[in-house]
GROMACS .gro file of C-alpha atoms in nm:
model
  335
    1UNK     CA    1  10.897   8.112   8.497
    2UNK     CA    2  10.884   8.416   8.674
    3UNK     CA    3  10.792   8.570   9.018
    4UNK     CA    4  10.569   8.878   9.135
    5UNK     CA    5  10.677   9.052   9.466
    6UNK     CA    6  10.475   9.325   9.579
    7UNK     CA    7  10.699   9.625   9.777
    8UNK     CA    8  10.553   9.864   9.955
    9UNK     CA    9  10.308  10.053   9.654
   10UNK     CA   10  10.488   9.891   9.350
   11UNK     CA   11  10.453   9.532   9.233
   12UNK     CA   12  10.732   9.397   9.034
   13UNK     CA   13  10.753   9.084   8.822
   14UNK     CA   14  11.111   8.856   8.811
   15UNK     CA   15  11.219   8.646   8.534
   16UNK     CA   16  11.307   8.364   8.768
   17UNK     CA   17  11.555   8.173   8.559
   18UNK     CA   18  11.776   8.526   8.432
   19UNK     CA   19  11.673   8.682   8.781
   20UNK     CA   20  11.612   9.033   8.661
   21UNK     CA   21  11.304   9.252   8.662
   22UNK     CA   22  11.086   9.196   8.354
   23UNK     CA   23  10.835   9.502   8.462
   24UNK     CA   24  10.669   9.673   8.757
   25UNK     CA   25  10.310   9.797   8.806
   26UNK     CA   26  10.310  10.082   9.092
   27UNK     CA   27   9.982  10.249   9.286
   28UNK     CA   28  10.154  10.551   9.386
   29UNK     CA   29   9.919  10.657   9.647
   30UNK     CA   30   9.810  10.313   9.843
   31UNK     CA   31  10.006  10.005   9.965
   32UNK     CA   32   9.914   9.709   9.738
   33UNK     CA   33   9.731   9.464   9.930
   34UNK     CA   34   9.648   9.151   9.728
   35UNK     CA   35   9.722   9.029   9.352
   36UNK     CA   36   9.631   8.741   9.085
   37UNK     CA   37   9.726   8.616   8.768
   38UNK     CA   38   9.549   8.479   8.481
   39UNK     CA   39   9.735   8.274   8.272
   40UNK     CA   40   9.488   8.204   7.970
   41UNK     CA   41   9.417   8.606   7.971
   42UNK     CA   42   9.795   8.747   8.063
   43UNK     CA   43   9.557   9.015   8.303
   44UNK     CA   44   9.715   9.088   8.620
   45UNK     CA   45   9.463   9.194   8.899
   46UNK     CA   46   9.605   9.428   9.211
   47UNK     CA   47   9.420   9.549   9.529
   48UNK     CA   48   9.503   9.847   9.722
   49UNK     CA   49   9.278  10.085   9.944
   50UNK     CA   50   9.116  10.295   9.647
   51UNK     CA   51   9.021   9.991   9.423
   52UNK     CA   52   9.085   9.734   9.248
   53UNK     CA   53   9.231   9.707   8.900
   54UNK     CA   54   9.254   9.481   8.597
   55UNK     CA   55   9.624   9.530   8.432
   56UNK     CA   56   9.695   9.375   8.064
   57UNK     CA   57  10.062   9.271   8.126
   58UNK     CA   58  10.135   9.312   7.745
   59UNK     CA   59  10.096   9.696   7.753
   60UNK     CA   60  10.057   9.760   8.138
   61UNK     CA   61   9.768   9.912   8.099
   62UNK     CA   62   9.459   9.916   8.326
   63UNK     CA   63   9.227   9.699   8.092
   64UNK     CA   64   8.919   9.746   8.442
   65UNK     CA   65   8.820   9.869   8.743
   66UNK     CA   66   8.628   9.787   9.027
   67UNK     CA   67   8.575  10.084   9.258
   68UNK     CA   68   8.446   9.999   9.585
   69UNK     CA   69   8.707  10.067   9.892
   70UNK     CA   70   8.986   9.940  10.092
   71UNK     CA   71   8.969   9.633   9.874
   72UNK     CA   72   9.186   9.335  10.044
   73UNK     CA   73   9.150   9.074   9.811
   74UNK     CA   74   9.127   9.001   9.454
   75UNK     CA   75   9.058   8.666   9.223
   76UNK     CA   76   9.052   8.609   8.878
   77UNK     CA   77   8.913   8.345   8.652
   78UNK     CA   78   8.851   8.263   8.305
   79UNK     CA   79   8.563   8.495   8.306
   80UNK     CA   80   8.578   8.701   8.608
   81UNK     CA   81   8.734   8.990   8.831
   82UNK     CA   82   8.643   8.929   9.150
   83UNK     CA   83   8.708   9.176   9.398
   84UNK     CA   84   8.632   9.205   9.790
   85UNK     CA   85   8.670   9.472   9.990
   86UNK     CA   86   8.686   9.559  10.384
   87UNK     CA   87   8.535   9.932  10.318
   88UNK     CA   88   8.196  10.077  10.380
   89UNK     CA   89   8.042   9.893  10.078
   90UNK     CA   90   8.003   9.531  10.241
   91UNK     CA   91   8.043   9.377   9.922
   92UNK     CA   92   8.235   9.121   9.688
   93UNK     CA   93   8.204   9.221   9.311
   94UNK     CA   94   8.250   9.005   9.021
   95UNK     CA   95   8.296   9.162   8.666
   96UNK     CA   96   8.295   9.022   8.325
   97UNK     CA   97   8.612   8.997   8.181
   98UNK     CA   98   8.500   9.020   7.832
   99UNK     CA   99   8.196   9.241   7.862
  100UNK     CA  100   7.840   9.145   8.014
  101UNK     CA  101   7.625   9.181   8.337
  102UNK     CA  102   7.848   9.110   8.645
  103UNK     CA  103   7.752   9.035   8.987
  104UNK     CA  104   7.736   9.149   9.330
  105UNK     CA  105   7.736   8.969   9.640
  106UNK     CA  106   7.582   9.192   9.951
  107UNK     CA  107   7.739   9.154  10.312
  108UNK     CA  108   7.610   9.330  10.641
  109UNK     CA  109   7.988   9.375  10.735
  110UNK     CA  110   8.346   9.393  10.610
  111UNK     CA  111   8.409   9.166  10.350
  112UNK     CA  112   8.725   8.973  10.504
  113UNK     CA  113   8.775   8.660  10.245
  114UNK     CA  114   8.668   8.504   9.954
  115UNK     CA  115   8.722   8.165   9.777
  116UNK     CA  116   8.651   7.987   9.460
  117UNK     CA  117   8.610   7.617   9.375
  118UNK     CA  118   8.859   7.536   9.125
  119UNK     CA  119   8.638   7.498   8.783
  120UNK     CA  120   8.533   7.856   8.851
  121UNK     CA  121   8.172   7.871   8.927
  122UNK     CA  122   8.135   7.781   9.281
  123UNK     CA  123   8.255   8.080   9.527
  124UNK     CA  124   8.284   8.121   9.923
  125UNK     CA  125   8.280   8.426  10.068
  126UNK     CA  126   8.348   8.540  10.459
  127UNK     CA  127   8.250   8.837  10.650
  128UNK     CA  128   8.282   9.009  11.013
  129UNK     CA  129   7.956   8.950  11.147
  130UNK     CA  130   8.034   8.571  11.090
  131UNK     CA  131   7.870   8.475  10.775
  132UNK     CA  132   7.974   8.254  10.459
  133UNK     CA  133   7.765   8.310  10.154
  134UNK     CA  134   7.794   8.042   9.879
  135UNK     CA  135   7.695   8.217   9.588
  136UNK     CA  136   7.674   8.009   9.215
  137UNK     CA  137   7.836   8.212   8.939
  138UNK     CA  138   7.639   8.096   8.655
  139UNK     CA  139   7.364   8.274   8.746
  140UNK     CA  140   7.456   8.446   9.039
  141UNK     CA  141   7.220   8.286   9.252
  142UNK     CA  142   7.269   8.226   9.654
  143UNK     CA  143   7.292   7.899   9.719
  144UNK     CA  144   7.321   7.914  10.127
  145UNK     CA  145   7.414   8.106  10.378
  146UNK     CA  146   7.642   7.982  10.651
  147UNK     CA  147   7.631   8.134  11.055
  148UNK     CA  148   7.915   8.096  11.284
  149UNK     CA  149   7.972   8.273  11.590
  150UNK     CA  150   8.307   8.413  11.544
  151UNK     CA  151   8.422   8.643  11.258
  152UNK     CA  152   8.533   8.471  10.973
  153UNK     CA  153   8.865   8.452  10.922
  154UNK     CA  154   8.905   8.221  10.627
  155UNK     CA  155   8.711   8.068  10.371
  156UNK     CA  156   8.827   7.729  10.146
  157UNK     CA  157   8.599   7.554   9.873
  158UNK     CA  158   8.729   7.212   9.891
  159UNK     CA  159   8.475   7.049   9.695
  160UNK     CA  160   8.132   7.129   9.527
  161UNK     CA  161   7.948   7.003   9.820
  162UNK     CA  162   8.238   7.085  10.135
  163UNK     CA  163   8.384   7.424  10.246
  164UNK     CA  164   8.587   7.488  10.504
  165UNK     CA  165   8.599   7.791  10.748
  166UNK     CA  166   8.853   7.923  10.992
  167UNK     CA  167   8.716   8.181  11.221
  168UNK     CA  168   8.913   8.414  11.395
  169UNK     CA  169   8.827   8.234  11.719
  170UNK     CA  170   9.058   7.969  11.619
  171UNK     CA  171   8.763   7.712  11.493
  172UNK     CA  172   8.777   7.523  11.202
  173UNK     CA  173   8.493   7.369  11.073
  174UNK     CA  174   8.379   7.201  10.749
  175UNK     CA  175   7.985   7.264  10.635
  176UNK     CA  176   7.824   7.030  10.371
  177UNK     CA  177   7.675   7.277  10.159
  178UNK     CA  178   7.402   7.090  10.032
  179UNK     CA  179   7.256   6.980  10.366
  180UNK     CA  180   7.344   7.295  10.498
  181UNK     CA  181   7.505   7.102  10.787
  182UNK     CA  182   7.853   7.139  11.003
  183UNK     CA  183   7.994   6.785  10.949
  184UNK     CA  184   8.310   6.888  11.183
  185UNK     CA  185   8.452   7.127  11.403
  186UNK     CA  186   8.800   7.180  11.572
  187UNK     CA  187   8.935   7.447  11.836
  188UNK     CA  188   9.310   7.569  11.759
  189UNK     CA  189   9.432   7.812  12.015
  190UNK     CA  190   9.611   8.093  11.848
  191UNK     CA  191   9.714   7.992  11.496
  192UNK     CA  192   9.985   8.172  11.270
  193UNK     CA  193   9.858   8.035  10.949
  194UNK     CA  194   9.643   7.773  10.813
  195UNK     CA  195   9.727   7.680  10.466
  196UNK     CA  196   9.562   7.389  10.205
  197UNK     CA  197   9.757   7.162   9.974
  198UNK     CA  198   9.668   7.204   9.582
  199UNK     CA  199   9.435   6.917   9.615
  200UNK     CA  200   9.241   7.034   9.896
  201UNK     CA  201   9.333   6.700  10.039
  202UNK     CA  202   9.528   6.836  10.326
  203UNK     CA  203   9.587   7.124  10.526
  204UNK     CA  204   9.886   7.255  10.797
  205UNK     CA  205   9.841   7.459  11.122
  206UNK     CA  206  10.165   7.657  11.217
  207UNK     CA  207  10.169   7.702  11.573
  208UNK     CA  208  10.350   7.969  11.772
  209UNK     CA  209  10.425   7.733  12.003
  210UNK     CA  210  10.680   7.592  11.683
  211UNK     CA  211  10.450   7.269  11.603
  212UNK     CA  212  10.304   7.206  11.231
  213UNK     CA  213   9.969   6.998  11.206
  214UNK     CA  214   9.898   6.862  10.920
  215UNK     CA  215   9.549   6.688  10.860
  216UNK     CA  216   9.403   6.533  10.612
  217UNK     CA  217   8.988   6.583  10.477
  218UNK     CA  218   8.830   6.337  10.317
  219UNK     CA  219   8.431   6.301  10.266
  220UNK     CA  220   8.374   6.589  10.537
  221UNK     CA  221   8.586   6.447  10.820
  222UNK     CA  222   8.932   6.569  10.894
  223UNK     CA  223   9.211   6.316  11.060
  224UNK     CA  224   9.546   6.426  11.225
  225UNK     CA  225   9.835   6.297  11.005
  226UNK     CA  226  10.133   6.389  11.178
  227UNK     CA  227  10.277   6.683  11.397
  228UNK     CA  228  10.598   6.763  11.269
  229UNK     CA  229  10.885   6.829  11.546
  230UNK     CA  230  10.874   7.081  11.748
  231UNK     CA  231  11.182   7.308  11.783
  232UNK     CA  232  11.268   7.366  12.134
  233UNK     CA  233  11.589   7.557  12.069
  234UNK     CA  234  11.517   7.958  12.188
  235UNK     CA  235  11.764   8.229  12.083
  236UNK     CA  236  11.836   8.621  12.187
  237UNK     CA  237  11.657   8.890  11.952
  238UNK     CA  238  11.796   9.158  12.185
  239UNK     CA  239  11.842   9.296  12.558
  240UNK     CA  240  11.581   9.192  12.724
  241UNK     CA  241  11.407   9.005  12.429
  242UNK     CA  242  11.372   8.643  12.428
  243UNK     CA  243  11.152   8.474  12.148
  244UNK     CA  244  11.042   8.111  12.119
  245UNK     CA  245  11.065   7.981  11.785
  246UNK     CA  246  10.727   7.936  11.650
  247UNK     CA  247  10.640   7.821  11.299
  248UNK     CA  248  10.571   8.117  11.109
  249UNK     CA  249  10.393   7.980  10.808
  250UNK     CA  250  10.392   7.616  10.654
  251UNK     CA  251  10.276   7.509  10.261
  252UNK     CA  252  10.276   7.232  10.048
  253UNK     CA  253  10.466   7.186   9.727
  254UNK     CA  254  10.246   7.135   9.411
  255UNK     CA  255  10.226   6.771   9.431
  256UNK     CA  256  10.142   6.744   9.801
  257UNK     CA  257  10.445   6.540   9.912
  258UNK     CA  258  10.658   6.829  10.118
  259UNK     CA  259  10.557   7.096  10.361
  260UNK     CA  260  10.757   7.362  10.330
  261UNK     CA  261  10.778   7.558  10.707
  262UNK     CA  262  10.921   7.881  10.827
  263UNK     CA  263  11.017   7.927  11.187
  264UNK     CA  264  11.120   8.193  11.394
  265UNK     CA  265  11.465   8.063  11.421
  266UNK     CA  266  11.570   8.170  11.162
  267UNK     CA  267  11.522   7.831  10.878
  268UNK     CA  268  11.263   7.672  10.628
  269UNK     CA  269  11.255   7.315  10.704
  270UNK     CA  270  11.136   7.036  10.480
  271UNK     CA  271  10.920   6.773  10.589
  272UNK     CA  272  10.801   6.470  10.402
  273UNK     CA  273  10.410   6.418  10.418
  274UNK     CA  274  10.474   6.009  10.362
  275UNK     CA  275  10.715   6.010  10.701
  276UNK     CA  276  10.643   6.310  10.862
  277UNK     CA  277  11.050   6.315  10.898
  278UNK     CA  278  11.258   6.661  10.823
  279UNK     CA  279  11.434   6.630  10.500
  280UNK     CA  280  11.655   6.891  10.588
  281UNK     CA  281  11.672   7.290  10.701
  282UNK     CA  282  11.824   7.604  10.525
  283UNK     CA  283  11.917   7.900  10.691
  284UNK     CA  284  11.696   8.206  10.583
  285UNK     CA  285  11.477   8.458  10.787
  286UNK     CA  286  11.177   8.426  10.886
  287UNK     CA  287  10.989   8.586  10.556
  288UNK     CA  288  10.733   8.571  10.292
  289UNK     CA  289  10.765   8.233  10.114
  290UNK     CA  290  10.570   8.129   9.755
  291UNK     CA  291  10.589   7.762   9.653
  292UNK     CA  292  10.571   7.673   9.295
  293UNK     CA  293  10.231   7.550   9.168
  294UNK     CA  294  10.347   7.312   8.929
  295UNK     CA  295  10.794   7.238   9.007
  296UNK     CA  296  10.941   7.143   9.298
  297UNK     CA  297  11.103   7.471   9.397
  298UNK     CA  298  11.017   7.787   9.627
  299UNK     CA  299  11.124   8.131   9.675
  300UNK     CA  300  11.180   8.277   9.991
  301UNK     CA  301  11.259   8.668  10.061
  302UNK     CA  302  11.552   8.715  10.254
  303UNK     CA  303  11.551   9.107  10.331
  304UNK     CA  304  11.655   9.245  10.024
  305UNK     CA  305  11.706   8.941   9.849
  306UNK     CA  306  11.479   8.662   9.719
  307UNK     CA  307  11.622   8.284   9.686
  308UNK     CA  308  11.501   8.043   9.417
  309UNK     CA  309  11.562   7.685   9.595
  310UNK     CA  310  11.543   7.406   9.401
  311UNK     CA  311  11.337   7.094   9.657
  312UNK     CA  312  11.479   6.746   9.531
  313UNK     CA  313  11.541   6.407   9.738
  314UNK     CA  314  11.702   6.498  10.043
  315UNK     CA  315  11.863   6.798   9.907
  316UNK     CA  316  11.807   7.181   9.889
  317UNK     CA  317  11.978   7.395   9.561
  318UNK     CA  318  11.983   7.772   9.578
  319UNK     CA  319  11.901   7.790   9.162
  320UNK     CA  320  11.902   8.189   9.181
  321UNK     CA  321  11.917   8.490   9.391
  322UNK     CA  322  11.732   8.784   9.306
  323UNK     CA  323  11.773   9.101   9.450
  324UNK     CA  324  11.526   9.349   9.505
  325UNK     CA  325  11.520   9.728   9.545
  326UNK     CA  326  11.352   9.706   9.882
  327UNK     CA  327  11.192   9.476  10.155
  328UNK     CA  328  10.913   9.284  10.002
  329UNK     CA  329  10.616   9.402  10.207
  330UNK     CA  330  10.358   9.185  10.134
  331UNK     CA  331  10.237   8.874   9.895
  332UNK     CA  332  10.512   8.696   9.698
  333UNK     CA  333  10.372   8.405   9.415
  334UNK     CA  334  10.470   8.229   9.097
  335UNK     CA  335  10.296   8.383   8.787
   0.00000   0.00000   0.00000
């Protein structure tokens, strides 16, 4: 099992278990801003300002490249690189892994998201200017294009006929892509992070006003499960400086039966999706946070330091503390 943490212009990969750095892939003159891992390939892809690249892990060498600019988000699958990027260029680009005609997906505006259905062949992508494209990677064909009035903030492919899109006006709304019809909308106010389960059967709202949604989609409709408790409790950050403590960020673990929540005062809470009841709190700052995609455990940066914590009934286990050269600056995931 192990863990890449990106830091500033380096990217470093943990064994989890012996917690020690295994190897480290640094851009030495941009901040990395996205990464993703194939597991059938061993290819590691990064994104970072002047590109995006297409590392072999074996020799850490850059096996592509996709040059397009200020690319903020990167994808891989069995047979593509998939890069999008929020530069001049307006565009997502998907190259071969092993050779062949790619792809290229044309956007009036900055690319700002991109998402792929999970056998690889259906993919979602949002831009600026308010428009999803649904694009078929067979053959590269459009299949529709999606207008919403807000810039698009998010993009989800929850199944081959349903996607759902977050704009950065706070609306959520689920299109049926086959009808090329909303089936549902909902108006957040501000929202710190909107996050799905592994199944695409649910997804959680953190609030800054400390409450967690979590609703559940099923056949195009979305229903309200729960709202987990809200934390009342406001502490001192400072003369002068009073902060409420909002919920920072909230995910599921990899069987869908715990959110996992980060709040500004300072713990990650557990929740049980069956009860909707807290299963219990551990101190940590408020932080990047990775759950695992296939155990019950997470890892949580805690300034310098990241902690492995084991999730079983009714109990939290610190397994291993890792410690880092610097603050991790950015994404944090399971490889």
């Amino acid at each position: 099992m192990k863990l890449a943490v990106t830091c500033s212009t380096e990217l470093i990969i943990y064994d989890v278990l012996e917690g020690l750095e295994v190897c480290s892939i640094e851009h030495p003159d941009h901040l990395i801003n996205d990464f993703d891992y194939s597991v059938k390939n061993n290819f590691l892809a990064t994104a970072c300002q002047g590109g995006a690249y297409l590392w072999n892990l074996e020799t850490k060498e850059i096996f592509q490249t996709a040059k397009h600019s200020d690319v903020r988000k990167v994808l891989l699958t069995d047979d593509y690189f998939i890069s999008a990027g929020e530069g001049r260029d307006h565009k997502v680009t998907l190259v071969r892994l092993m050779g062949g005609e790619g792809i290229v997906i044309p956007h009036q505006q900055m690319v700002t998201t991109i998402s792929i259905l999970d056998n690889g062949y259906l993919l979602a992508s949002g831009s600026d200017d308010g428009i999803v494209k649904i694009t078929d990677l067979n053959d590269g064909s459009l299949l529709t294009t999606i207008k919403c009035n807000a810039p698009i903030r998010d993009v989800c492919m929850i199944t081959n006929e349903l996607v759902g899109i977050f704009t950065y006006s706070s609306t959520y709304q689920i299109w049926n892509i086959k009808e090329k019809g909303k089936k549902y909308e909902l108006q957040f106010g501000r929202v710190n992070s909107l996050r799905y389960s592994a199944c695409k059967k649910y997804f959680s709202v953190a609030l800054p006003n400390g409450i967690v949604e979590v609703r559940t989609v099923k056949n195009g409709k979305v229903s309200k499960i729960f709202e987990l408790v809200k934390v009342e409790k406001e502490f001192d950050n400072g003369p002068g400086l009073v902060l409420t403590t909002g919920a920072v960020d909230a995910q599921f673990n990899f069987n869908s039966d715990i959110l996992v929540t980060s709040c500004m005062d300072k713990n990650i809470r557990l929740f049980s999706l069956d009860s909707g009841e807290q299963i219990q709190k551990l101190p940590m700052l408020p932080g990047e946070f990775a759950c695992h995609p296939q155990k019950n455990s997470y890892a949580a940066a805690n300034g310098t330091n990241i902690d492995i914590v084991n999730m079983v009934p009714n109990f939290l286990e610190t397994q291993q503390r890792i410690s880092v050269r610097e603050f991790v600056s950015g994404k944090m995931a399971f490889i």
